[in-house]
C-alpha cells in the first residue's frame, strides 16, 4: 500500500480529519499535473494536440480514482434485473425479418476492439493477426464475414478497428491486402495513458516516447476508452453524417460475434416503438464463466457488475450460478447519436478498474482502466438479450485455438458454426498444459488436429505430441511425467482413456 493511501486511510478513521485528507489529495493531483505538463513539453509539434487529449483524459480518470474508495457497488442495492429487461433471443428471432433488411443493414457499423497483443499465446504483434483456421487470421475472418453481408444484401456495412499504440502500425500494414474487398475499413487509436508508480502514485514516464526505457511506461486504458477516442478521432461524426445509426462492438478474438440480423432489426424496429440506445448480449453462465461480469438492477437502472467491484464478503455469492445466471459476452449494440450526446455532456460513467502490474525491472505500477459495457447505465432504455452460447467463442489460449481449428466447427464465409455431426450442443472442456502455451509450440505438437466430434473432456500435461488422424472421444487424460515423453501414434483412437508417463493406456 502506498504511503499516500496509508495517510488517506488513517485520515478517514479520524473524525474531522477529512480536511487533511483533502489536502493530501490536492497535493497529489498538483504533483501529477506538473509531471504530465513535463511529459507534454516533450511532445513534437505534430503530436501535441493528440498527446494533450490523452493526458487530459488520464487526468480526469486519475481525479476520479482519488475520489472513489473501495468497491464501487453497495451490495445491498443490487437486485435481479426485471424480467423484461433481459429478453430471450428466441423471442427476438421469432419476429422474423422485414423485407427491407438491406436498408436496416445500411445503418450499421461493425466495430472490433483490436488493441490487444498476442503475448499470452507467445506471439509478437497484434493478436488479430494470429492464424486461427485454414491460414485465416481473426482479421481475415472478420473481413470475410462483412464482405459476405455486403455482397448478399447489396449493402455498405463498414468495419472500424479500434487499435492501440501497440497494434496500430502492424495492423495498418496488413490492411492493404483487403483493398479489393467489398468492405470499407477505418481505424482509430485508443488513448495512451501513463502507468503510475504504485508507491508514489506519480507517472513512470518521463517523456512522450514509447521506445527504449520508456517502452513499459505507457498502456492502452481498456476498451471503455472507445467512447472518448471514437469521438475525438472525428470518425463518429463522419459515420453519423453518412447516415449510420448503430455500432455493433465486440472483441476481435470472439469468433462467435457475427452481425445478427434479428437483433439489428429489433433495435431499428422496436416492437413498442421506443428504440434502445444500448443492447448487451449476455449468455448463460457455465462453471467456466463464474468470474464474468453480470447484469443487475441497481438504483433503477441496468448495471454491469464486474468481480473486481464486488466486496470480498460477497464474491462467492457473485460467482453463484443460481443467483447470477448470465454474464456479459461484450457483444454490444450502441446508438451512435447517443454516444455523441453523452460524450458532449461528459456524462458517460464507467467504474475505474485498477490493474496492478509489475514491470520487467521489478517496479510495481498500477494502470487505471475502464470497460466498454460498464457505460450501460448512462444510456437510455438499455436492454440485455440472452443469446445462445455460440455467440461467445473467444480464443484466449491455445486450448481455445484447438477447439476452433478442429472438426467441431465448419467455416463458411468467415463464420464458424458448430458441426451438425456433434450430438451435444456444448463445447468440450479442453485443458492443454504449459508445453502448449505458445502457438508455435502448440502447432509443433500436432501433426494434424485430432477428430474431436465425440470429445467431452481433454486434459494434456507434459511433453506430449499427437500423430496424424488421432481421434479423441469421451474423457481423455494424457499426462507425461517430468522427463518422460508421450507420442500418441498416428491413427490412434482414444476413448475414455488415461495415458500416463510410461505410455500404458488404461481404461478410464
Short mmCIF file of C-alpha atoms in Angstrom, two decimals:
data_model
loop_
_atom_site.label_atom_id
_atom_site.label_comp_id
_atom_site.label_asym_id
_atom_site.label_seq_id
_atom_site.Cartn_x
_atom_site.Cartn_y
_atom_site.Cartn_z
CA UNK A 1 0.00 0.00 0.00
CA UNK A 2 1.43 3.40 -0.93
CA UNK A 3 2.31 5.99 1.71
CA UNK A 4 -0.35 8.33 0.31
CA UNK A 5 -3.05 5.68 0.54
CA UNK A 6 -1.99 4.86 4.12
CA UNK A 7 -2.17 8.55 5.05
CA UNK A 8 -5.57 8.80 3.42
CA UNK A 9 -7.00 5.77 5.22
CA UNK A 10 -5.58 6.95 8.55
CA UNK A 11 -7.20 10.30 7.93
CA UNK A 12 -10.52 8.65 7.16
CA UNK A 13 -10.53 6.86 10.50
CA UNK A 14 -10.25 10.13 12.42
CA UNK A 15 -13.27 12.37 12.79
CA UNK A 16 -12.77 15.82 11.37
CA UNK A 17 -9.65 14.76 9.57
CA UNK A 18 -11.27 14.88 6.15
CA UNK A 19 -9.65 18.26 5.54
CA UNK A 20 -6.24 16.68 6.00
CA UNK A 21 -7.27 14.00 3.54
CA UNK A 22 -8.39 16.64 1.06
CA UNK A 23 -5.06 18.49 1.35
CA UNK A 24 -3.09 15.33 0.58
CA UNK A 25 -5.34 14.63 -2.38
CA UNK A 26 -4.90 18.13 -3.76
CA UNK A 27 -1.13 17.93 -3.32
CA UNK A 28 -1.02 14.66 -5.18
CA UNK A 29 -3.17 15.99 -8.02
CA UNK A 30 -0.91 19.00 -8.29
CA UNK A 31 2.21 16.80 -8.44
CA UNK A 32 0.65 14.64 -11.14
CA UNK A 33 -0.42 17.72 -13.09
CA UNK A 34 3.18 19.02 -13.03
CA UNK A 35 4.55 15.64 -14.16
CA UNK A 36 2.05 15.49 -17.03
CA UNK A 37 2.99 19.01 -18.12
CA UNK A 38 6.65 17.98 -18.21
CA UNK A 39 5.74 15.00 -20.38
CA UNK A 40 3.60 17.17 -22.69
CA UNK A 41 6.51 19.57 -23.18
CA UNK A 42 8.50 16.73 -24.78
CA UNK A 43 5.86 16.10 -27.49
CA UNK A 44 6.83 17.07 -31.06
CA UNK A 45 4.50 19.70 -32.57
CA UNK A 46 2.65 17.20 -34.84
CA UNK A 47 1.77 15.06 -31.79
CA UNK A 48 1.00 17.91 -29.40
CA UNK A 49 -2.79 18.11 -29.77
CA UNK A 50 -3.23 14.32 -29.69
CA UNK A 51 -0.97 13.92 -26.63
CA UNK A 52 -2.77 16.74 -24.82
CA UNK A 53 -6.14 14.95 -25.33
CA UNK A 54 -4.68 11.70 -23.99
CA UNK A 55 -3.14 13.33 -20.92
CA UNK A 56 -6.31 15.34 -20.20
CA UNK A 57 -8.30 12.10 -20.34
CA UNK A 58 -5.84 10.48 -17.97
CA UNK A 59 -6.05 13.39 -15.53
CA UNK A 60 -9.85 13.12 -15.36
CA UNK A 61 -9.57 9.39 -14.68
CA UNK A 62 -6.88 9.93 -12.04
CA UNK A 63 -9.01 12.61 -10.34
CA UNK A 64 -11.90 10.13 -10.10
CA UNK A 65 -9.55 7.42 -8.86
CA UNK A 66 -8.57 9.64 -5.91
CA UNK A 67 -12.20 10.50 -5.12
CA UNK A 68 -13.64 6.98 -5.14
CA UNK A 69 -12.93 4.47 -2.42
CA UNK A 70 -13.18 0.70 -2.32
CA UNK A 71 -15.52 -1.50 -4.37
CA UNK A 72 -17.86 0.88 -6.13
CA UNK A 73 -21.10 -1.02 -5.58
CA UNK A 74 -23.24 -1.08 -2.49
CA UNK A 75 -24.10 -4.78 -2.34
CA UNK A 76 -27.37 -4.11 -0.55
CA UNK A 77 -28.69 -2.19 -3.56
CA UNK A 78 -28.03 -4.96 -6.09
CA UNK A 79 -31.18 -6.57 -7.38
CA UNK A 80 -32.01 -9.07 -10.07
CA UNK A 81 -32.93 -7.28 -13.28
CA UNK A 82 -36.68 -7.07 -14.01
CA UNK A 83 -37.97 -9.87 -16.28
CA UNK A 84 -38.50 -7.71 -19.37
CA UNK A 85 -35.06 -6.04 -19.14
CA UNK A 86 -33.33 -9.21 -20.39
CA UNK A 87 -35.10 -10.67 -23.41
CA UNK A 88 -34.61 -14.24 -24.63
CA UNK A 89 -33.03 -14.31 -28.10
CA UNK A 90 -35.70 -16.77 -29.30
CA UNK A 91 -38.37 -14.12 -28.74
CA UNK A 92 -36.43 -11.56 -30.78
CA UNK A 93 -35.75 -14.07 -33.55
CA UNK A 94 -39.43 -15.09 -33.67
CA UNK A 95 -40.32 -11.65 -35.02
CA UNK A 96 -38.63 -12.59 -38.28
CA UNK A 97 -37.03 -10.10 -40.67
CA UNK A 98 -38.62 -7.29 -42.66
CA UNK A 99 -38.40 -7.11 -46.46
CA UNK A 100 -36.21 -4.04 -46.26
CA UNK A 101 -33.41 -5.66 -44.24
CA UNK A 102 -30.83 -4.10 -46.61
CA UNK A 103 -31.85 -0.57 -45.66
CA UNK A 104 -31.64 -1.58 -41.98
CA UNK A 105 -28.15 -3.04 -42.51
CA UNK A 106 -27.01 0.17 -44.18
CA UNK A 107 -27.45 1.92 -40.83
CA UNK A 108 -24.92 -0.38 -39.13
CA UNK A 109 -21.18 -0.09 -38.45
CA UNK A 110 -19.16 -3.07 -37.16
CA UNK A 111 -16.50 -2.09 -34.59
CA UNK A 112 -13.84 -4.56 -33.46
CA UNK A 113 -11.70 -4.00 -30.38
CA UNK A 114 -8.21 -4.56 -31.78
CA UNK A 115 -5.88 -3.19 -29.11
CA UNK A 116 -4.53 -6.48 -27.77
CA UNK A 117 -1.22 -8.21 -28.44
CA UNK A 118 -0.76 -11.96 -28.83
CA UNK A 119 1.79 -12.14 -25.99
CA UNK A 120 -0.28 -14.51 -23.81
CA UNK A 121 -0.07 -17.01 -26.67
CA UNK A 122 3.64 -16.41 -27.26
CA UNK A 123 3.15 -14.27 -30.39
CA UNK A 124 4.60 -10.88 -31.25
CA UNK A 125 2.36 -8.19 -32.72
CA UNK A 126 -1.44 -7.80 -32.78
CA UNK A 127 -3.48 -10.77 -31.61
CA UNK A 128 -5.82 -10.27 -34.57
CA UNK A 129 -3.06 -11.44 -36.92
CA UNK A 130 -2.74 -14.92 -35.38
CA UNK A 131 -3.86 -17.69 -37.78
CA UNK A 132 -6.95 -19.44 -36.41
CA UNK A 133 -8.39 -21.51 -39.20
CA UNK A 134 -7.06 -22.62 -42.63
CA UNK A 135 -4.36 -19.92 -42.52
CA UNK A 136 -7.03 -17.27 -41.85
CA UNK A 137 -6.41 -14.76 -39.05
CA UNK A 138 -9.07 -13.20 -36.77
CA UNK A 139 -8.94 -10.13 -39.01
CA UNK A 140 -9.31 -12.18 -42.24
CA UNK A 141 -12.42 -13.90 -40.84
CA UNK A 142 -13.93 -10.57 -39.77
CA UNK A 143 -13.42 -9.03 -43.22
CA UNK A 144 -14.84 -12.15 -44.92
CA UNK A 145 -17.98 -12.02 -42.74
CA UNK A 146 -18.70 -8.37 -43.52
CA UNK A 147 -17.87 -8.74 -47.21
CA UNK A 148 -20.32 -11.67 -47.37
CA UNK A 149 -23.03 -9.47 -45.79
CA UNK A 150 -22.37 -6.60 -48.19
CA UNK A 151 -22.48 -8.88 -51.23
CA UNK A 152 -25.54 -10.86 -50.09
CA UNK A 153 -27.66 -7.81 -49.25
CA UNK A 154 -26.03 -5.28 -51.58
CA UNK A 155 -25.15 -3.04 -48.63
CA UNK A 156 -22.28 -0.91 -47.39
CA UNK A 157 -21.51 -2.02 -43.82
CA UNK A 158 -18.07 -0.62 -42.88
CA UNK A 159 -15.56 -2.15 -40.47
CA UNK A 160 -13.94 0.04 -37.84
CA UNK A 161 -10.92 -1.19 -35.88
CA UNK A 162 -10.07 0.39 -32.55
CA UNK A 163 -6.30 -0.10 -32.43
CA UNK A 164 -3.87 0.74 -29.66
CA UNK A 165 -0.38 2.18 -29.99
CA UNK A 166 0.76 -1.45 -29.66
CA UNK A 167 -1.19 -2.72 -32.68
CA UNK A 168 -1.73 0.27 -34.98
CA UNK A 169 1.35 0.10 -37.19
CA UNK A 170 1.28 -3.67 -37.84
CA UNK A 171 -2.48 -3.62 -38.45
CA UNK A 172 -2.27 -0.78 -40.98
CA UNK A 173 0.41 -2.65 -42.96
CA UNK A 174 -1.87 -5.69 -43.23
CA UNK A 175 -4.95 -3.67 -44.23
CA UNK A 176 -3.50 -3.08 -47.70
CA UNK A 177 -4.28 -6.69 -48.58
CA UNK A 178 -8.02 -6.01 -48.25
CA UNK A 179 -8.06 -3.08 -50.69
CA UNK A 180 -10.04 -5.12 -53.24
CA UNK A 181 -12.60 -6.41 -50.72
CA UNK A 182 -16.09 -5.01 -50.63
CA UNK A 183 -15.63 -3.56 -47.14
CA UNK A 184 -14.65 -0.03 -46.20
CA UNK A 185 -12.17 -0.25 -43.33
CA UNK A 186 -11.49 2.62 -40.92
CA UNK A 187 -9.19 2.70 -37.92
CA UNK A 188 -8.76 4.95 -34.92
CA UNK A 189 -6.46 4.67 -31.94
CA UNK A 190 -7.47 4.37 -28.35
CA UNK A 191 -5.73 6.65 -25.85
CA UNK A 192 -2.24 6.16 -24.50
CA UNK A 193 -2.05 6.71 -20.73
CA UNK A 194 0.97 6.74 -18.41
CA UNK A 195 1.37 3.90 -15.90
CA UNK A 196 1.76 5.14 -12.35
CA UNK A 197 4.19 4.07 -9.68
CA UNK A 198 2.27 2.12 -7.02
CA UNK A 199 4.19 3.79 -4.17
CA UNK A 200 4.34 7.44 -5.22
CA UNK A 201 1.24 7.40 -7.49
CA UNK A 202 3.23 9.53 -9.98
CA UNK A 203 3.62 8.70 -13.71
CA UNK A 204 6.53 6.41 -14.58
CA UNK A 205 7.04 8.06 -18.00
CA UNK A 206 9.46 10.96 -18.27
CA UNK A 207 8.68 11.91 -21.88
CA UNK A 208 6.20 11.03 -24.66
CA UNK A 209 8.34 8.42 -26.40
CA UNK A 210 7.42 4.78 -26.01
CA UNK A 211 10.65 3.17 -27.02
CA UNK A 212 13.83 2.35 -25.11
CA UNK A 213 13.46 2.63 -21.36
CA UNK A 214 10.02 4.20 -21.83
CA UNK A 215 8.55 1.12 -23.55
CA UNK A 216 6.72 -0.03 -20.46
CA UNK A 217 5.73 3.42 -19.22
CA UNK A 218 2.51 3.59 -21.27
CA UNK A 219 -0.62 1.47 -21.64
CA UNK A 220 -3.96 1.49 -23.53
CA UNK A 221 -6.61 2.15 -20.85
CA UNK A 222 -9.09 -0.66 -21.53
CA UNK A 223 -11.92 -0.78 -24.06
CA UNK A 224 -14.07 1.68 -22.09
CA UNK A 225 -11.90 4.28 -23.78
CA UNK A 226 -13.82 3.65 -27.02
CA UNK A 227 -16.35 6.43 -26.41
CA UNK A 228 -13.86 9.26 -25.98
CA UNK A 229 -11.39 8.02 -28.61
CA UNK A 230 -14.05 7.37 -31.24
CA UNK A 231 -15.48 10.83 -30.65
CA UNK A 232 -12.07 12.57 -30.57
CA UNK A 233 -10.98 10.88 -33.80
CA UNK A 234 -13.75 12.62 -35.76
CA UNK A 235 -14.84 9.25 -37.17
CA UNK A 236 -18.01 9.18 -35.05
CA UNK A 237 -19.25 12.40 -36.70
CA UNK A 238 -18.26 11.18 -40.18
CA UNK A 239 -20.31 7.99 -39.77
CA UNK A 240 -23.33 9.85 -38.39
CA UNK A 241 -23.18 12.18 -41.41
CA UNK A 242 -23.19 9.10 -43.65
CA UNK A 243 -26.49 8.04 -42.07
CA UNK A 244 -25.14 5.32 -39.79
CA UNK A 245 -27.15 4.83 -36.58
CA UNK A 246 -25.77 1.86 -34.62
CA UNK A 247 -22.41 0.27 -33.93
CA UNK A 248 -22.00 -3.43 -33.15
CA UNK A 249 -18.95 -3.65 -30.88
CA UNK A 250 -17.14 -6.87 -29.98
CA UNK A 251 -13.70 -8.27 -29.17
CA UNK A 252 -11.85 -9.29 -32.32
CA UNK A 253 -10.92 -12.62 -30.71
CA UNK A 254 -14.58 -13.59 -30.16
CA UNK A 255 -15.26 -15.70 -33.25
CA UNK A 256 -18.95 -16.01 -32.33
CA UNK A 257 -19.57 -12.26 -32.58
CA UNK A 258 -21.06 -12.03 -36.07
CA UNK A 259 -23.67 -9.49 -37.20
CA UNK A 260 -27.07 -10.79 -36.12
CA UNK A 261 -29.88 -9.50 -38.33
CA UNK A 262 -32.63 -10.29 -35.80
CA UNK A 263 -31.02 -8.20 -33.06
CA UNK A 264 -30.35 -5.38 -35.53
CA UNK A 265 -33.99 -5.45 -36.66
CA UNK A 266 -35.14 -5.36 -33.03
CA UNK A 267 -33.03 -2.23 -32.50
CA UNK A 268 -34.17 -0.43 -35.63
CA UNK A 269 -37.84 -1.53 -35.48
CA UNK A 270 -38.63 -1.98 -31.77
CA UNK A 271 -41.99 -3.66 -31.06
CA UNK A 272 -43.02 -0.90 -28.61
CA UNK A 273 -41.80 1.91 -30.87
CA UNK A 274 -39.16 3.06 -28.39
CA UNK A 275 -35.61 2.43 -29.51
CA UNK A 276 -32.89 1.11 -27.23
CA UNK A 277 -29.69 3.11 -27.04
CA UNK A 278 -27.65 0.20 -25.69
CA UNK A 279 -28.05 -3.57 -26.01
CA UNK A 280 -25.76 -6.03 -24.25
CA UNK A 281 -25.67 -9.64 -25.37
CA UNK A 282 -25.49 -11.91 -22.33
CA UNK A 283 -25.41 -15.70 -22.20
CA UNK A 284 -25.93 -18.35 -19.53
CA UNK A 285 -23.02 -18.97 -17.19
CA UNK A 286 -21.28 -22.30 -17.05
CA UNK A 287 -18.68 -23.32 -14.46
CA UNK A 288 -16.03 -21.76 -16.71
CA UNK A 289 -17.63 -18.29 -16.61
CA UNK A 290 -18.15 -17.62 -12.91
CA UNK A 291 -15.86 -14.59 -13.00
CA UNK A 292 -17.63 -12.91 -15.93
CA UNK A 293 -19.37 -9.56 -15.37
CA UNK A 294 -23.13 -9.83 -14.85
CA UNK A 295 -26.14 -7.57 -15.43
CA UNK A 296 -28.01 -6.39 -12.35
CA UNK A 297 -30.63 -3.82 -11.47
CA UNK A 298 -29.05 -1.00 -9.45
CA UNK A 299 -30.78 2.22 -8.43
CA UNK A 300 -33.44 1.67 -11.06
CA UNK A 301 -31.08 1.07 -14.00
CA UNK A 302 -29.40 -1.89 -15.64
CA UNK A 303 -25.81 -2.05 -14.46
CA UNK A 304 -22.86 -4.26 -15.29
CA UNK A 305 -21.12 -5.53 -12.16
CA UNK A 306 -17.61 -6.97 -12.52
CA UNK A 307 -15.96 -9.26 -9.98
CA UNK A 308 -13.40 -6.54 -9.11
CA UNK A 309 -16.23 -4.31 -7.82
CA UNK A 310 -17.70 -6.91 -5.50
CA UNK A 311 -16.95 -6.59 -1.77
CA UNK A 312 -14.81 -9.58 -0.68
CA UNK A 313 -17.55 -10.96 1.59
CA UNK A 314 -19.88 -11.37 -1.42
CA UNK A 315 -17.51 -12.79 -4.06
CA UNK A 316 -18.82 -16.36 -3.63
CA UNK A 317 -22.38 -15.13 -3.96
CA UNK A 318 -21.38 -13.24 -7.13
CA UNK A 319 -19.87 -16.42 -8.59
CA UNK A 320 -23.01 -18.45 -7.80
CA UNK A 321 -24.57 -19.74 -11.00
CA UNK A 322 -28.00 -19.91 -9.37
CA UNK A 323 -28.22 -16.26 -8.32
CA UNK A 324 -26.44 -14.63 -11.27
CA UNK A 325 -27.27 -16.88 -14.19
CA UNK A 326 -25.85 -14.81 -17.04
CA UNK A 327 -22.66 -12.97 -17.96
CA UNK A 328 -21.66 -10.25 -20.42
CA UNK A 329 -20.26 -11.51 -23.76
CA UNK A 330 -19.01 -7.99 -24.61
CA UNK A 331 -21.08 -8.06 -27.81
CA UNK A 332 -22.74 -4.64 -27.64
CA UNK A 333 -25.10 -2.69 -29.90
CA UNK A 334 -24.91 1.06 -29.25
CA UNK A 335 -26.61 4.11 -30.74
CA UNK A 336 -24.11 6.48 -32.39
CA UNK A 337 -26.27 9.54 -31.70
CA UNK A 338 -26.42 8.59 -28.01
CA UNK A 339 -22.62 8.21 -27.82
CA UNK A 340 -22.22 11.67 -29.34
CA UNK A 341 -24.78 13.22 -26.97
CA UNK A 342 -23.33 11.63 -23.81
CA UNK A 343 -19.75 12.38 -24.85
CA UNK A 344 -20.59 16.05 -25.38
CA UNK A 345 -22.36 16.20 -22.00
CA UNK A 346 -19.38 14.45 -20.42
CA UNK A 347 -21.84 12.06 -18.80
CA UNK A 348 -20.62 8.56 -19.63
CA UNK A 349 -19.95 6.98 -16.26
CA UNK A 350 -17.78 3.86 -16.04
CA UNK A 351 -16.26 2.35 -12.93
CA UNK A 352 -12.48 2.50 -12.69
CA UNK A 353 -10.64 -0.80 -12.86
CA UNK A 354 -7.31 -0.66 -11.03
CA UNK A 355 -4.99 -3.11 -12.74
CA UNK A 356 -1.72 -3.81 -10.86
CA UNK A 357 1.32 -4.82 -12.95
CA UNK A 358 4.98 -5.49 -12.31
CA UNK A 359 7.34 -4.14 -14.97
CA UNK A 360 10.30 -6.16 -16.27
CA UNK A 361 12.67 -4.29 -13.96
CA UNK A 362 10.54 -5.26 -10.93
CA UNK A 363 8.80 -1.89 -10.46
CA UNK A 364 5.20 -2.19 -9.20
CA UNK A 365 2.80 0.02 -11.13
CA UNK A 366 -0.93 0.43 -11.48
CA UNK A 367 -2.88 1.24 -14.59
CA UNK A 368 -6.35 2.76 -14.47
CA UNK A 369 -8.80 1.25 -16.96
CA UNK A 370 -12.48 1.23 -17.85
CA UNK A 371 -14.69 -1.36 -19.58
CA UNK A 372 -16.98 -0.55 -22.52
CA UNK A 373 -20.00 -2.42 -21.10
CA UNK A 374 -19.90 -0.52 -17.81
CA UNK A 375 -21.38 2.51 -19.60
CA UNK A 376 -24.74 0.73 -19.99
CA UNK A 377 -26.17 2.67 -17.04
CA UNK A 378 -25.51 6.01 -18.78
CA UNK A 379 -27.72 5.17 -21.78
CA UNK A 380 -31.49 5.38 -22.05
CA UNK A 381 -33.72 2.36 -22.48
CA UNK A 382 -30.95 -0.26 -22.22
CA UNK A 383 -31.66 -3.92 -22.80
CA UNK A 384 -29.98 -7.29 -22.26
CA UNK A 385 -30.54 -10.08 -24.78
CA UNK A 386 -29.85 -13.64 -23.64
CA UNK A 387 -28.17 -15.12 -26.72
CA UNK A 388 -27.10 -18.70 -27.49
CA UNK A 389 -23.67 -19.70 -26.23
CA UNK A 390 -22.49 -19.95 -29.85
CA UNK A 391 -22.23 -16.14 -29.96
CA UNK A 392 -19.48 -16.31 -27.35
CA UNK A 393 -16.48 -18.12 -28.79
CA UNK A 394 -13.40 -16.27 -27.54
CA UNK A 395 -9.90 -17.52 -28.34
CA UNK A 396 -7.78 -16.54 -25.34
CA UNK A 397 -5.49 -19.59 -25.17
CA UNK A 398 -4.20 -22.42 -27.35
CA UNK A 399 -6.83 -24.66 -25.67
CA UNK A 400 -9.48 -22.39 -27.28
CA UNK A 401 -7.50 -22.45 -30.53
CA UNK A 402 -7.61 -26.26 -30.63
CA UNK A 403 -11.42 -26.15 -30.45
CA UNK A 404 -11.87 -23.66 -33.31
CA UNK A 405 -9.30 -25.40 -35.53
CA UNK A 406 -10.97 -28.80 -35.07
CA UNK A 407 -13.80 -30.54 -36.90
CA UNK A 408 -16.20 -29.36 -34.19
CA UNK A 409 -16.69 -26.30 -36.40
CA UNK A 410 -17.18 -25.69 -40.08
CA UNK A 411 -16.15 -22.42 -41.69
CA UNK A 412 -18.46 -20.62 -44.08
CA UNK A 413 -17.93 -17.05 -45.35
CA UNK A 414 -15.77 -16.20 -42.34
CA UNK A 415 -18.26 -17.58 -39.78
CA UNK A 416 -17.71 -20.68 -37.66
CA UNK A 417 -20.69 -22.90 -36.94
CA UNK A 418 -20.84 -25.99 -34.76
CA UNK A 419 -20.79 -29.15 -36.86
CA UNK A 420 -24.19 -30.84 -37.22
CA UNK A 421 -22.42 -34.15 -36.62
CA UNK A 422 -21.80 -33.25 -32.98
CA UNK A 423 -24.53 -34.69 -30.80
CA UNK A 424 -24.07 -32.26 -27.88
CA UNK A 425 -24.61 -28.53 -28.32
CA UNK A 426 -21.90 -27.78 -25.73
CA UNK A 427 -18.21 -27.45 -26.43
CA UNK A 428 -15.77 -29.97 -24.87
CA UNK A 429 -13.65 -28.81 -21.95
CA UNK A 430 -10.01 -28.66 -23.11
CA UNK A 431 -7.02 -28.02 -20.84
CA UNK A 432 -3.62 -28.06 -22.54
CA UNK A 433 -0.56 -27.85 -20.27
CA UNK A 434 2.25 -25.29 -20.29
CA UNK A 435 4.14 -27.10 -23.10
CA UNK A 436 1.33 -25.93 -25.40
CA UNK A 437 1.03 -22.29 -24.25
CA UNK A 438 2.88 -20.70 -27.17
CA UNK A 439 1.28 -21.01 -30.59
CA UNK A 440 4.47 -22.25 -32.29
CA UNK A 441 4.95 -24.99 -29.63
CA UNK A 442 1.29 -25.95 -29.87
CA UNK A 443 1.45 -26.27 -33.68
CA UNK A 444 4.61 -28.35 -33.46
CA UNK A 445 2.90 -30.87 -31.16
CA UNK A 446 0.01 -31.68 -33.52
CA UNK A 447 0.80 -33.31 -36.87
CA UNK A 448 -2.85 -32.75 -37.61
CA UNK A 449 -5.72 -31.56 -35.40
CA UNK A 450 -7.47 -34.59 -33.83
CA UNK A 451 -11.06 -35.59 -34.55
CA UNK A 452 -12.96 -34.16 -31.56
CA UNK A 453 -16.61 -34.61 -32.57
CA UNK A 454 -17.32 -37.02 -29.70
CA UNK A 455 -14.97 -35.47 -27.12
CA UNK A 456 -16.28 -34.30 -23.71
CA UNK A 457 -13.08 -33.51 -21.85
CA UNK A 458 -9.39 -33.38 -22.72
CA UNK A 459 -6.51 -32.73 -20.30
CA UNK A 460 -2.92 -32.84 -21.58
CA UNK A 461 0.12 -32.25 -19.37
CA UNK A 462 3.85 -32.51 -20.05
CA UNK A 463 5.80 -33.40 -23.20
CA UNK A 464 3.09 -34.87 -25.43
CA UNK A 465 2.80 -34.96 -29.24
CA UNK A 466 -0.05 -36.12 -31.47
CA UNK A 467 0.40 -38.02 -34.75
CA UNK A 468 -1.84 -37.60 -37.77
CA UNK A 469 -5.53 -38.56 -37.73
CA UNK A 470 -5.85 -39.15 -33.99
CA UNK A 471 -9.43 -39.45 -32.71
CA UNK A 472 -10.42 -38.35 -29.19
CA UNK A 473 -13.75 -39.40 -27.60
CA UNK A 474 -15.37 -39.07 -24.18
CA UNK A 475 -12.89 -38.14 -21.43
CA UNK A 476 -9.21 -38.32 -22.36
CA UNK A 477 -6.39 -37.51 -19.92
CA UNK A 478 -2.77 -37.63 -21.11
CA UNK A 479 -0.04 -36.96 -18.54
CA UNK A 480 3.67 -37.24 -19.31
CA UNK A 481 5.69 -37.17 -16.10
CA UNK A 482 8.72 -34.94 -15.82
CA UNK A 483 11.46 -36.32 -18.09
CA UNK A 484 9.04 -38.64 -19.91
CA UNK A 485 7.61 -38.09 -23.35
CA UNK A 486 4.37 -39.44 -24.79
CA UNK A 487 3.84 -39.67 -28.55
CA UNK A 488 0.27 -40.52 -29.47
CA UNK A 489 0.70 -42.65 -32.60
CA UNK A 490 -0.92 -41.72 -35.94
CA UNK A 491 -4.48 -43.03 -36.31
CA UNK A 492 -4.88 -43.75 -32.57
CA UNK A 493 -8.43 -43.73 -31.20
CA UNK A 494 -8.54 -42.72 -27.52
CA UNK A 495 -11.96 -43.16 -25.94
CA UNK A 496 -12.32 -42.63 -22.15
CA UNK A 497 -8.60 -43.25 -21.67
CA UNK A 498 -5.97 -42.15 -19.19
CA UNK A 499 -2.50 -42.21 -20.73
CA UNK A 500 0.24 -41.77 -18.16
CA UNK A 501 4.01 -41.34 -18.08
CA UNK A 502 5.05 -44.80 -19.16
CA UNK A 503 2.68 -44.92 -22.13
CA UNK A 504 0.42 -47.57 -20.59
CA UNK A 505 -3.03 -46.91 -21.93
CA UNK A 506 -5.61 -47.52 -19.22
CA UNK A 507 -9.40 -47.69 -19.42
CA UNK A 508 -10.98 -44.70 -17.71
#
